[in-house]
mmCIF file of C-alpha atoms and ligand atoms in Angstrom:
data_model
loop_
_atom_site.group_PDB
_atom_site.id
_atom_site.type_symbol
_atom_site.label_atom_id
_atom_site.label_comp_id
_atom_site.label_asym_id
_atom_site.label_seq_id
_atom_site.Cartn_x
_atom_site.Cartn_y
_atom_site.Cartn_z
ATOM 1 C CA LEU A 1 73.399 104.480 85.010
ATOM 2 C CA ARG A 2 75.465 107.124 86.539
ATOM 3 C CA VAL A 3 79.823 105.776 86.043
ATOM 4 C CA LEU A 4 82.689 108.159 87.863
ATOM 5 C CA ALA A 5 85.613 107.449 86.353
ATOM 6 C CA ILE A 6 89.332 108.152 86.355
ATOM 7 C CA GLU A 7 92.187 108.757 83.704
ATOM 8 C CA GLY A 8 95.531 109.329 84.109
ATOM 9 C CA THR A 9 97.627 106.796 81.788
ATOM 10 C CA ALA A 10 100.614 109.706 80.561
ATOM 11 C CA TRP A 11 99.944 113.086 80.633
ATOM 12 C CA ALA A 12 96.211 113.845 81.543
ATOM 13 C CA ALA A 13 94.520 114.017 84.905
ATOM 14 C CA SER A 14 90.995 113.055 84.161
ATOM 15 C CA ALA A 15 87.566 112.760 85.937
ATOM 16 C CA ALA A 16 84.341 112.228 83.691
ATOM 17 C CA VAL A 17 81.003 111.451 85.047
ATOM 18 C CA PHE A 18 78.763 109.681 82.538
ATOM 19 C CA GLU A 19 74.543 109.416 82.717
ATOM 20 C CA THR A 20 72.998 107.154 80.448
ATOM 21 C CA THR A 21 69.465 105.381 80.301
ATOM 22 C CA ASP A 22 70.802 102.344 78.588
ATOM 23 C CA PRO A 23 74.900 101.675 78.297
ATOM 24 C CA THR A 24 75.086 99.541 75.382
ATOM 25 C CA GLU A 25 74.279 102.323 72.874
ATOM 26 C CA ARG A 26 73.954 105.787 72.307
ATOM 27 C CA THR A 27 71.399 107.270 73.409
ATOM 28 C CA ASP A 28 69.497 110.987 73.144
ATOM 29 C CA ASP A 29 69.363 111.612 76.822
ATOM 30 C CA GLU A 30 73.119 110.411 78.274
ATOM 31 C CA ARG A 31 75.615 113.114 79.401
ATOM 32 C CA VAL A 32 79.147 112.798 79.558
ATOM 33 C CA ASP A 33 81.211 115.810 81.989
ATOM 34 C CA ILE A 34 84.997 115.867 81.456
ATOM 35 C CA PHE A 35 87.109 117.754 83.567
ATOM 36 C CA THR A 36 91.195 117.359 82.826
ATOM 37 C CA ASP A 37 94.019 118.785 84.126
ATOM 38 C CA ALA A 38 96.942 118.096 81.758
ATOM 39 C CA TYR A 39 100.641 118.029 82.426
ATOM 40 C CA ALA A 40 102.719 119.914 80.251
ATOM 41 C CA PRO A 41 106.713 119.463 80.266
ATOM 42 C CA ASP A 42 108.745 122.772 80.670
ATOM 43 C CA SER A 43 111.525 121.265 78.568
ATOM 44 C CA GLY A 44 111.675 117.774 76.507
ATOM 45 C CA GLY A 45 109.223 115.036 76.450
ATOM 46 C CA ILE A 46 106.881 113.660 78.966
ATOM 47 C CA HIS A 47 108.981 112.703 82.387
ATOM 48 C CA PRO A 48 107.165 109.978 84.175
ATOM 49 C CA ARG A 49 108.353 111.037 87.653
ATOM 50 C CA GLU A 50 107.116 114.823 86.684
ATOM 51 C CA ALA A 51 104.184 113.081 85.366
ATOM 52 C CA ALA A 52 103.217 111.019 88.266
ATOM 53 C CA GLU A 53 104.330 114.387 90.581
ATOM 54 C CA HIS A 54 101.173 115.694 88.311
ATOM 55 C CA MET A 55 99.144 112.874 88.827
ATOM 56 C CA HIS A 56 98.946 113.191 92.546
ATOM 57 C CA GLU A 57 98.538 117.111 92.067
ATOM 58 C CA ALA A 58 95.467 117.067 90.037
ATOM 59 C CA ILE A 59 93.773 113.681 90.309
ATOM 60 C CA PRO A 60 92.107 114.835 93.704
ATOM 61 C CA LYS A 61 90.566 117.924 92.003
ATOM 62 C CA VAL A 62 89.369 116.438 89.275
ATOM 63 C CA VAL A 63 87.934 114.048 90.782
ATOM 64 C CA ALA A 64 86.080 116.481 93.080
ATOM 65 C CA GLN A 65 84.934 118.306 89.959
ATOM 66 C CA ALA A 66 83.502 114.847 88.842
ATOM 67 C CA ARG A 67 82.031 114.018 92.561
ATOM 68 C CA GLU A 68 80.343 117.060 92.680
ATOM 69 C CA THR A 69 78.851 116.867 88.708
ATOM 70 C CA ALA A 70 77.717 113.188 89.773
ATOM 71 C CA GLU A 71 75.971 114.428 92.746
ATOM 72 C CA THR A 72 73.937 117.538 91.168
ATOM 73 C CA TRP A 73 72.856 115.017 88.757
ATOM 74 C CA ALA A 74 71.698 112.783 91.556
ATOM 75 C CA ALA A 75 69.355 115.716 93.072
ATOM 76 C CA GLU A 76 67.997 116.454 89.765
ATOM 77 C CA HIS A 77 66.640 112.986 89.096
ATOM 78 C CA ASP A 78 65.552 112.870 93.464
ATOM 79 C CA GLU A 79 68.111 110.610 93.781
ATOM 80 C CA GLN A 80 70.003 110.072 97.352
ATOM 81 C CA THR A 81 73.594 112.208 96.584
ATOM 82 C CA GLN A 82 75.201 110.145 99.454
ATOM 83 C CA ASN A 83 76.679 107.580 96.553
ATOM 84 C CA PRO A 84 75.503 109.463 93.791
ATOM 85 C CA VAL A 85 77.418 106.932 91.088
ATOM 86 C CA ASP A 86 77.010 103.116 90.535
ATOM 87 C CA ALA A 87 80.085 102.356 89.523
ATOM 88 C CA VAL A 88 83.986 103.773 89.448
ATOM 89 C CA ALA A 89 85.962 102.806 86.501
ATOM 90 C CA PHE A 90 89.464 103.370 85.697
ATOM 91 C CA SER A 91 92.617 103.180 83.579
ATOM 92 C CA ARG A 92 94.336 99.962 84.211
ATOM 93 C CA GLY A 93 96.919 99.915 81.447
ATOM 94 C CA PRO A 94 98.701 100.550 79.129
ATOM 95 C CA GLY A 95 100.677 103.937 80.656
ATOM 96 C CA LEU A 96 103.005 104.654 82.522
ATOM 97 C CA GLY A 97 103.313 102.706 86.087
ATOM 98 C CA PRO A 98 103.764 105.545 88.359
ATOM 99 C CA CYS A 99 100.632 107.459 86.852
ATOM 100 C CA LEU A 100 98.582 104.288 86.544
ATOM 101 C CA ARG A 101 99.327 103.376 90.813
ATOM 102 C CA ILE A 102 97.907 106.546 91.326
ATOM 103 C CA VAL A 103 95.080 107.013 89.321
ATOM 104 C CA ALA A 104 94.118 102.957 90.373
ATOM 105 C CA THR A 105 94.575 103.943 94.423
ATOM 106 C CA ALA A 106 92.152 106.788 93.398
ATOM 107 C CA ALA A 107 89.858 104.613 91.920
ATOM 108 C CA ARG A 108 90.174 101.763 95.142
ATOM 109 C CA ALA A 109 89.628 104.828 97.586
ATOM 110 C CA THR A 110 86.280 106.354 95.910
ATOM 111 C CA ALA A 111 84.860 103.318 94.681
ATOM 112 C CA GLN A 112 84.952 102.329 98.974
ATOM 113 C CA ARG A 113 83.707 105.705 99.496
ATOM 114 C CA PHE A 114 80.593 105.199 97.742
ATOM 115 C CA ASP A 115 80.312 101.857 98.591
ATOM 116 C CA VAL A 116 80.168 100.742 94.666
ATOM 117 C CA PRO A 117 81.510 98.104 92.395
ATOM 118 C CA LEU A 118 85.381 98.790 90.657
ATOM 119 C CA VAL A 119 85.631 98.454 86.857
ATOM 120 C CA GLY A 120 89.367 97.946 85.391
ATOM 121 C CA VAL A 121 89.218 99.505 81.842
ATOM 122 C CA ASN A 122 91.928 99.045 79.052
ATOM 123 C CA HIS A 123 92.731 102.370 77.652
ATOM 124 C CA MET A 124 93.222 101.435 74.737
ATOM 125 C CA VAL A 125 90.257 99.743 73.905
ATOM 126 C CA ALA A 126 88.285 102.604 75.718
ATOM 127 C CA HIS A 127 89.989 104.765 72.126
ATOM 128 C CA LEU A 128 88.305 102.428 70.279
ATOM 129 C CA GLU A 129 85.177 101.631 72.111
ATOM 130 C CA ILE A 130 84.007 105.802 71.959
ATOM 131 C CA GLY A 131 84.236 105.549 68.368
ATOM 132 C CA ARG A 132 82.024 102.613 68.137
ATOM 133 C CA HIS A 133 79.230 103.671 71.079
ATOM 134 C CA ARG A 134 79.411 107.418 69.224
ATOM 135 C CA SER A 135 79.119 106.313 66.060
ATOM 136 C CA GLY A 136 76.525 103.392 65.902
ATOM 137 C CA PHE A 137 78.333 101.453 64.022
ATOM 138 C CA GLU A 138 77.962 97.745 64.411
ATOM 139 C CA SER A 139 81.397 96.176 63.873
ATOM 140 C CA PRO A 140 83.797 98.500 62.853
ATOM 141 C CA VAL A 141 87.944 97.976 62.447
ATOM 142 C CA CYS A 142 89.686 101.100 64.206
ATOM 143 C CA LEU A 143 92.752 102.714 64.229
ATOM 144 C CA ASN A 144 94.245 103.535 67.021
ATOM 145 C CA ALA A 145 96.682 106.747 66.316
ATOM 146 C CA SER A 146 97.869 107.684 69.950
ATOM 147 C CA GLY A 147 100.709 108.966 71.484
ATOM 148 C CA ALA A 148 102.714 105.886 72.689
ATOM 149 C CA ASN A 149 100.466 103.496 70.353
ATOM 150 C CA ALA A 150 99.451 103.157 67.137
ATOM 151 C CA HIS A 151 98.207 100.010 65.987
ATOM 152 C CA ILE A 152 94.779 98.223 64.165
ATOM 153 C CA LEU A 153 92.127 96.587 65.928
ATOM 154 C CA GLY A 154 89.131 94.121 64.604
ATOM 155 C CA PHE A 155 86.340 92.354 66.496
ATOM 156 C CA ARG A 156 86.871 88.169 66.014
ATOM 157 C CA ASN A 157 85.742 85.789 68.143
ATOM 158 C CA GLY A 158 84.940 87.154 72.288
ATOM 159 C CA ARG A 159 88.151 90.097 71.584
ATOM 160 C CA TYR A 160 89.938 92.974 69.977
ATOM 161 C CA ARG A 161 92.758 91.219 67.561
ATOM 162 C CA VAL A 162 95.673 93.384 66.810
ATOM 163 C CA LEU A 163 95.635 93.194 62.507
ATOM 164 C CA GLY A 164 98.412 95.440 62.788
ATOM 165 C CA GLU A 165 101.055 97.962 64.779
ATOM 166 C CA THR A 166 103.699 100.150 64.886
ATOM 167 C CA MET A 167 107.236 97.754 65.141
ATOM 168 C CA ASP A 168 108.938 100.835 66.912
ATOM 169 C CA THR A 169 107.623 103.718 68.234
ATOM 170 C CA GLY A 170 104.527 104.987 69.200
ATOM 171 C CA VAL A 171 102.464 107.354 66.444
ATOM 172 C CA GLY A 172 102.386 110.310 68.225
ATOM 173 C CA ASN A 173 105.546 109.919 70.060
ATOM 174 C CA ALA A 174 107.641 109.925 66.424
ATOM 175 C CA ILE A 175 106.224 113.041 66.018
ATOM 176 C CA ASP A 176 106.891 114.338 69.262
ATOM 177 C CA LYS A 177 110.796 113.385 68.681
ATOM 178 C CA PHE A 178 110.964 114.897 65.702
ATOM 179 C CA THR A 179 109.849 118.613 66.792
ATOM 180 C CA ARG A 180 112.091 118.021 70.434
ATOM 181 C CA HIS A 181 115.286 117.495 68.073
ATOM 182 C CA LEU A 182 113.988 120.838 66.676
ATOM 183 C CA GLY A 183 113.518 122.332 70.149
ATOM 184 C CA TRP A 184 110.001 123.252 70.074
ATOM 185 C CA SER A 185 107.508 122.769 73.159
ATOM 186 C CA HIS A 186 105.792 119.519 73.899
ATOM 187 C CA PRO A 187 103.169 118.211 72.187
ATOM 188 C CA GLY A 188 104.717 118.622 68.778
ATOM 189 C CA GLY A 189 101.520 117.344 66.745
ATOM 190 C CA PRO A 190 99.670 120.309 66.068
ATOM 191 C CA LYS A 191 102.620 122.600 65.795
ATOM 192 C CA VAL A 192 103.303 119.595 62.904
ATOM 193 C CA GLU A 193 100.059 120.062 61.403
ATOM 194 C CA GLN A 194 100.402 123.667 61.782
ATOM 195 C CA ARG A 195 103.868 124.560 59.548
ATOM 196 C CA ALA A 196 103.034 121.789 57.145
ATOM 197 C CA LYS A 197 100.313 124.018 55.984
ATOM 198 C CA GLU A 198 103.224 125.797 54.332
ATOM 199 C CA GLY A 199 104.937 122.805 52.973
ATOM 200 C CA ASP A 200 105.943 120.565 49.181
ATOM 201 C CA PHE A 201 106.850 117.111 49.223
ATOM 202 C CA LEU A 202 109.852 115.434 49.555
ATOM 203 C CA ASP A 203 111.253 111.829 49.798
ATOM 204 C CA LEU A 204 111.127 109.911 53.195
ATOM 205 C CA PRO A 205 111.435 106.164 54.549
ATOM 206 C CA TYR A 206 108.024 105.184 54.064
ATOM 207 C CA VAL A 207 107.865 101.311 56.079
ATOM 208 C CA VAL A 208 104.685 99.445 55.942
ATOM 209 C CA LYS A 209 105.733 95.350 56.643
ATOM 210 C CA GLY A 210 102.266 93.406 55.931
ATOM 211 C CA MET A 211 100.072 94.912 58.499
ATOM 212 C CA ASP A 212 102.854 96.237 60.655
ATOM 213 C CA PHE A 213 104.494 99.615 60.050
ATOM 214 C CA SER A 214 107.572 101.390 61.544
ATOM 215 C CA PHE A 215 107.714 105.020 62.368
ATOM 216 C CA SER A 216 111.815 105.112 63.577
ATOM 217 C CA GLY A 217 113.855 105.360 60.445
ATOM 218 C CA ILE A 218 111.077 108.661 59.245
ATOM 219 C CA MET A 219 111.908 110.202 62.535
ATOM 220 C CA SER A 220 115.365 109.864 62.121
ATOM 221 C CA ALA A 221 115.413 111.138 57.891
ATOM 222 C CA ALA A 222 113.446 114.272 59.471
ATOM 223 C CA LYS A 223 115.391 115.192 62.001
ATOM 224 C CA GLN A 224 118.633 114.833 59.432
ATOM 225 C CA ALA A 225 116.293 116.717 56.377
ATOM 226 C CA VAL A 226 116.068 119.418 59.013
ATOM 227 C CA ASP A 227 119.817 119.415 59.551
ATOM 228 C CA ASP A 228 120.708 119.617 56.027
ATOM 229 C CA ASP A 229 118.943 122.690 55.986
ATOM 230 C CA GLU A 230 115.671 121.709 53.828
ATOM 231 C CA PRO A 231 112.435 123.926 54.721
ATOM 232 C CA VAL A 232 111.078 122.632 58.206
ATOM 233 C CA GLU A 233 107.828 123.092 56.848
ATOM 234 C CA ASP A 234 108.354 121.103 53.667
ATOM 235 C CA VAL A 235 110.101 118.163 56.392
ATOM 236 C CA CYS A 236 106.578 118.708 58.332
ATOM 237 C CA PHE A 237 104.169 118.305 55.791
ATOM 238 C CA ALA A 238 106.660 115.408 54.109
ATOM 239 C CA LEU A 239 106.765 113.879 57.378
ATOM 240 C CA GLN A 240 102.639 113.888 57.941
ATOM 241 C CA GLU A 241 101.947 112.703 54.241
ATOM 242 C CA HIS A 242 104.029 109.549 54.633
ATOM 243 C CA ILE A 243 102.904 108.648 58.516
ATOM 244 C CA PHE A 244 99.445 109.319 57.809
ATOM 245 C CA ALA A 245 99.673 107.029 54.315
ATOM 246 C CA MET A 246 101.292 104.200 56.162
ATOM 247 C CA LEU A 247 98.239 104.251 58.667
ATOM 248 C CA THR A 248 95.827 104.632 55.393
ATOM 249 C CA GLU A 249 97.320 101.524 53.421
ATOM 250 C CA VAL A 250 97.157 99.066 56.755
ATOM 251 C CA SER A 251 93.411 100.729 57.714
ATOM 252 C CA GLU A 252 92.205 100.197 53.966
ATOM 253 C CA ARG A 253 94.108 96.302 54.042
ATOM 254 C CA ALA A 254 92.284 95.437 57.405
ATOM 255 C CA LEU A 255 88.667 96.943 55.919
ATOM 256 C CA SER A 256 89.427 94.289 53.373
ATOM 257 C CA LEU A 257 90.899 91.391 54.991
ATOM 258 C CA THR A 258 88.265 91.819 57.293
ATOM 259 C CA GLY A 259 85.128 92.621 55.269
ATOM 260 C CA SER A 260 83.967 95.185 57.666
ATOM 261 C CA GLY A 261 82.619 98.170 55.925
ATOM 262 C CA GLN A 262 82.600 100.688 58.786
ATOM 263 C CA LEU A 263 86.162 102.515 60.143
ATOM 264 C CA VAL A 264 86.639 104.688 63.652
ATOM 265 C CA LEU A 265 89.575 106.659 64.304
ATOM 266 C CA GLY A 266 90.615 106.562 67.849
ATOM 267 C CA GLY A 267 93.883 108.812 69.889
ATOM 268 C CA GLY A 268 94.903 112.217 70.269
ATOM 269 C CA VAL A 269 96.647 111.989 66.910
ATOM 270 C CA ALA A 270 92.985 111.524 65.525
ATOM 271 C CA GLN A 271 92.882 115.169 65.777
ATOM 272 C CA ASN A 272 94.896 116.115 62.888
ATOM 273 C CA ALA A 273 92.855 117.264 60.418
ATOM 274 C CA ARG A 274 94.811 115.985 57.354
ATOM 275 C CA LEU A 275 95.084 111.908 58.950
ATOM 276 C CA ARG A 276 91.029 112.058 59.137
ATOM 277 C CA GLY A 277 90.824 113.226 55.665
ATOM 278 C CA MET A 278 93.050 110.487 54.202
ATOM 279 C CA LEU A 279 90.707 107.853 55.498
ATOM 280 C CA GLU A 280 87.507 109.372 54.990
ATOM 281 C CA SER A 281 88.778 109.254 51.471
ATOM 282 C CA MET A 282 89.847 106.256 51.225
ATOM 283 C CA CYS A 283 86.793 104.607 53.365
ATOM 284 C CA ALA A 284 84.644 107.214 50.605
ATOM 285 C CA GLN A 285 86.307 105.513 47.662
ATOM 286 C CA ARG A 286 85.385 101.710 48.850
ATOM 287 C CA GLY A 287 82.256 102.513 50.155
ATOM 288 C CA ALA A 288 82.955 102.064 53.426
ATOM 289 C CA GLU A 289 81.668 104.628 56.501
ATOM 290 C CA PHE A 290 84.151 106.612 58.661
ATOM 291 C CA TYR A 291 83.367 107.568 61.832
ATOM 292 C CA ALA A 292 86.232 109.996 64.033
ATOM 293 C CA PRO A 293 84.770 111.271 68.133
ATOM 294 C CA GLU A 294 85.193 114.744 68.804
ATOM 295 C CA PRO A 295 88.367 116.039 69.839
ATOM 296 C CA ARG A 296 87.772 116.232 73.530
ATOM 297 C CA PHE A 297 87.386 111.889 73.344
ATOM 298 C CA LEU A 298 89.984 111.870 71.075
ATOM 299 C CA ARG A 299 93.124 112.858 73.033
ATOM 300 C CA ASP A 300 93.418 111.210 76.379
ATOM 301 C CA ASN A 301 90.703 111.463 78.300
ATOM 302 C CA ALA A 302 88.350 110.177 81.584
ATOM 303 C CA GLY A 303 84.346 110.472 79.385
ATOM 304 C CA MET A 304 85.861 107.158 77.375
ATOM 305 C CA ILE A 305 86.988 105.364 80.414
ATOM 306 C CA ALA A 306 83.109 106.284 81.575
ATOM 307 C CA VAL A 307 81.290 104.946 78.442
ATOM 308 C CA LEU A 308 83.320 101.721 78.531
ATOM 309 C CA GLY A 309 83.562 101.753 82.268
ATOM 310 C CA ALA A 310 79.421 101.673 82.073
ATOM 311 C CA LYS A 311 78.787 98.684 79.294
ATOM 312 C CA MET A 312 81.899 96.612 81.555
ATOM 313 C CA TYR A 313 79.611 97.747 84.526
ATOM 314 C CA ASP A 314 76.321 96.724 83.225
ATOM 315 C CA ALA A 315 77.680 94.048 81.887
ATOM 316 C CA GLY A 316 78.809 92.277 85.071
ATOM 317 C CA ASP A 317 82.746 93.037 84.484
ATOM 318 C CA THR A 318 83.909 94.483 87.937
ATOM 319 C CA LEU A 319 87.017 94.157 89.444
ATOM 320 C CA PRO A 320 87.526 92.883 93.383
ATOM 321 C CA ILE A 321 89.272 95.175 95.023
ATOM 322 C CA ALA A 322 92.080 93.106 95.531
ATOM 323 C CA GLU A 323 92.825 91.964 91.632
ATOM 324 C CA SER A 324 92.823 95.737 90.666
ATOM 325 C CA GLN A 325 96.405 96.058 90.187
ATOM 326 C CA ILE A 326 97.789 98.444 86.934
ATOM 327 C CA ASP A 327 99.219 96.902 83.647
ATOM 328 C CA SER A 328 101.438 99.280 82.615
ATOM 329 C CA ASN A 329 101.962 97.123 79.528
ATOM 330 C CA PHE A 330 98.107 96.012 78.503
ATOM 331 C CA ARG A 331 97.421 95.150 75.227
ATOM 332 C CA PRO A 332 94.053 95.836 73.910
ATOM 333 C CA ASP A 333 93.986 91.742 72.774
ATOM 334 C CA GLN A 334 94.159 90.303 76.250
ATOM 335 C CA VAL A 335 90.542 91.820 77.488
ATOM 336 C CA PRO A 336 87.751 89.588 77.007
ATOM 337 C CA VAL A 337 85.006 91.756 75.780
ATOM 338 C CA THR A 338 81.994 90.991 78.293
ATOM 339 C CA TRP A 339 79.977 93.622 76.431
ATOM 340 C CA ARG A 340 79.235 92.463 73.376
ATOM 341 C CA GLU A 341 77.672 89.681 71.216
ATOM 342 C CA ARG A 342 80.756 87.004 70.849
ATOM 343 C CA GLU A 343 80.163 87.026 66.862
ATOM 344 C CA ALA A 344 82.213 86.175 63.745
ATOM 345 C CA TRP A 345 83.715 88.838 61.007
HETATM 346 P P1 ATP B 401 97.974 107.231 74.622
HETATM 347 O O1 ATP B 401 96.782 107.114 74.206
HETATM 348 O O2 ATP B 401 98.812 106.015 73.544
HETATM 349 O O3 ATP B 401 98.621 106.274 76.137
HETATM 350 P P2 ATP B 401 98.878 109.229 75.140
HETATM 351 O O4 ATP B 401 98.737 109.231 76.357
HETATM 352 O O5 ATP B 401 100.350 110.141 75.005
HETATM 353 O O6 ATP B 401 98.778 107.764 74.274
HETATM 354 P P3 ATP B 401 96.734 110.703 73.396
HETATM 355 O O7 ATP B 401 96.296 111.778 74.141
HETATM 356 O O8 ATP B 401 96.179 109.926 72.893
HETATM 357 O O9 ATP B 401 98.560 110.617 74.671
HETATM 358 O O10 ATP B 401 98.052 111.275 71.938
HETATM 359 C C1 ATP B 401 99.168 112.833 72.766
HETATM 360 C C2 ATP B 401 99.579 112.418 71.160
HETATM 361 O O11 ATP B 401 98.925 113.170 70.081
HETATM 362 C C3 ATP B 401 100.641 113.697 71.472
HETATM 363 O O12 ATP B 401 101.910 112.619 70.648
HETATM 364 C C4 ATP B 401 100.640 114.765 70.612
HETATM 365 O O13 ATP B 401 101.460 114.987 69.246
HETATM 366 C C5 ATP B 401 99.193 114.244 69.347
HETATM 367 N N1 ATP B 401 98.683 115.148 68.385
HETATM 368 C C6 ATP B 401 97.968 116.289 69.368
HETATM 369 N N2 ATP B 401 97.023 116.838 68.708
HETATM 370 C C7 ATP B 401 97.729 116.956 66.846
HETATM 371 C C8 ATP B 401 97.524 117.054 65.706
HETATM 372 N N3 ATP B 401 96.781 117.957 65.883
HETATM 373 N N4 ATP B 401 98.217 116.704 64.703
HETATM 374 C C9 ATP B 401 99.050 115.498 65.488
HETATM 375 N N5 ATP B 401 99.032 114.889 66.673
HETATM 376 C C10 ATP B 401 98.570 115.393 67.377
#
């Protein structure tokens, strides 16, 4: 089974090919190649129109690279190379509308050209499923720590339920807004991680309400602390400690409430070693297993769309072209999970 996938919800114009003998689980012979062309704003954050212009330029190029790979792999198996894939998957949402529309158009055209089914993938569920697929965990709780989102998901009765989520901005976006205030270039997360290594603790707001959390107060307080001449290294350190402790607290409560002994991490902020370290020691203390995929599957990438696309295709979960409209507010709990046994916690 071979699936070509296209991703382009915000900054990453990405295409991938996933080949496997069994899409339901990780196999030794599976392979994933990912081609990504990243949009990097000259100044400020991600501008939706500029991001869409980038998608317009870059998506055809990365799709062509993925198609060539699919043809090469088909030839290696002595298969015909005219239609080298079984399905075309794409990110249907959530994300920036102008970007998603370009991705969807490219996916429809590619599926029609190869005369294969189209699979519409929820980007946030893909962030989760790549961790479940790579770890082999049965029913983990998942912390999605990405740019535009932050939520904790658990599976129950055929759907991923949102157990807790940000009440305002996404976790990466909060960090990026702080660094924009300092005049640092996008993305800010890796720069904060670097500077935090030299910093000491200072107090910032810590906001967890039940299973939900908020980042806007801490972001404003961090900006103010820098304006008040606190050392930037200390503010970076404190920002990470507070934000990641909030995410770790809620993840632990989710493990406790669901009774799950497995946690997977997803999203671009999960590239941060301090966040992974905190979650790892929390899991170790309660005897739970922890898994974070390798970085190429954490930041936005079409590999995770291809892997989930293959599972959905295998389950018969395909999309008629006429019903393949995008959904920029597509929530993970809207997705009927067709590729897993329907089970309770
Ligand atoms: P979403 O997946 O919700 O649509 P997104 O498209 O913005 O979000 P991701 O690729 O998941 O993107 O994540 C990008 C975010 O990850 C940016 O906000 C960036 O600052 C952050 N990030 C990247 N590396 C690190 C790091 N080492 N530490 C903290 N944050 C990081």
